C-alpha angles and dihedrals in degrees: 000000000000091000091051092050091049092052092048094048091047090052092050091049091051091050092049091049091050091049091049090050091050091048089054091049091050092049091049093049095046091048088070094052117082102192128024117193127180117201108209146159137183089224128066122225097034095120097260094148090048089055092045096049096044092044092052094045093043092054090046090051088055091060101265125133104242138183124199116201119188109205094170091113097179099040110025114176111160097087092055093042088058093041092235112165102177123116136217114286115201115230120257091241127035088232093056124095120253116253118247124224107265115214090181138329092288103039127066122183134200124184136152088236097071089050092063126088089215113036090201091060114120117239104222102183136143124223101278093055092048091049091051092048091053091049090050090050086065103033102039104036124089100237095153120185113347136178092200137016110196114198120200108206129191119249119280136034101277138112100320103051091037092052091050092048092049094044102044119060118211091021117165129200139222112198119209125201142159120232098253120108093234090058092044091054091059093041090057086066090056091052091050089047089058090051093051096048091037099243118162110232112222089196149288129278121206104209128190090024104159128337129268109229108232091214105048103012092235122141114243120192097223089155129028121298134197099036094117093049091050090050091051089054091047091057095035092243128146114262110221100189151291118263119197124215115262123184088221090064090061094046092048092049091054091046093049094241110115109225106195093071096050129099092251119139102244136126087231092058091046091049093049092049088059090049090050092050091048092053091046091051096045094044105028122185114255094226122061115261131225118220117217097215114018116204094011096149117158113239119249111262116231114242116266125229117286116276136194093245114175096216092102097244095109097245113261093351089093128064091227095060118092096184 
């Protein structure tokens, strides 16, 4: 009996010591990161990973040191959306931090997917294992000094976003929605989640708001528009912008070449640039940034001749049409 008690007590002490050591590692890692932002939504399929990936890469392109952490354990996407094919390399010493995947000199990425031998393998984990994985993403990975850590969370208000909120002090949130009422009903739960766990909301993004015609580049409201902006007003939250659907976003995501941070002439790119600037202004980096190409503003393209575009905007008879 006494021997059994001694073994049990020793095991508990070891677990407590390991937890304390991990807490110290988490605190040390987070101390080097100036801004922590979770991108979340109560609704799946609203383009949250697209926003996360393009936001991280857009900030990196502006000269900031950025980390992108994918905590969607069961459906990680960011590695594929960035076409990153590297795999986890164990550190030389057990006491060393694990190297991140580096997209470029300004963007570091961590996802469960690049830690698997087979990327199509299903992750069949309950809550405690997911929570521990997320904690290890912070404590064991070599993030270094960052201006921004962007965290792509799965839909809902369960283990993953809750673990992030409870592990990372001074965390802020960006809430993504689509304009439809069904999506807005679920997104309200995300806003209330932020209230309960005391997360500051940087703002809301209304994604898939309208459709960019591939022929004339005009935005057509084939679905509803403005629902996300109305919800932001209802909850007295900043509204960061409305991003229309563009077929090129889908193609670029499949090809691993994010589209919204390119120089392409598209209302979607223009809209996302405004979202990016709004985030940068609301959550500025502490250190000054260096822009790679100051003043590199694309010239305004002269309107083309009127066309018989079938998007329903009436060709050049509308101000929104660039055809």
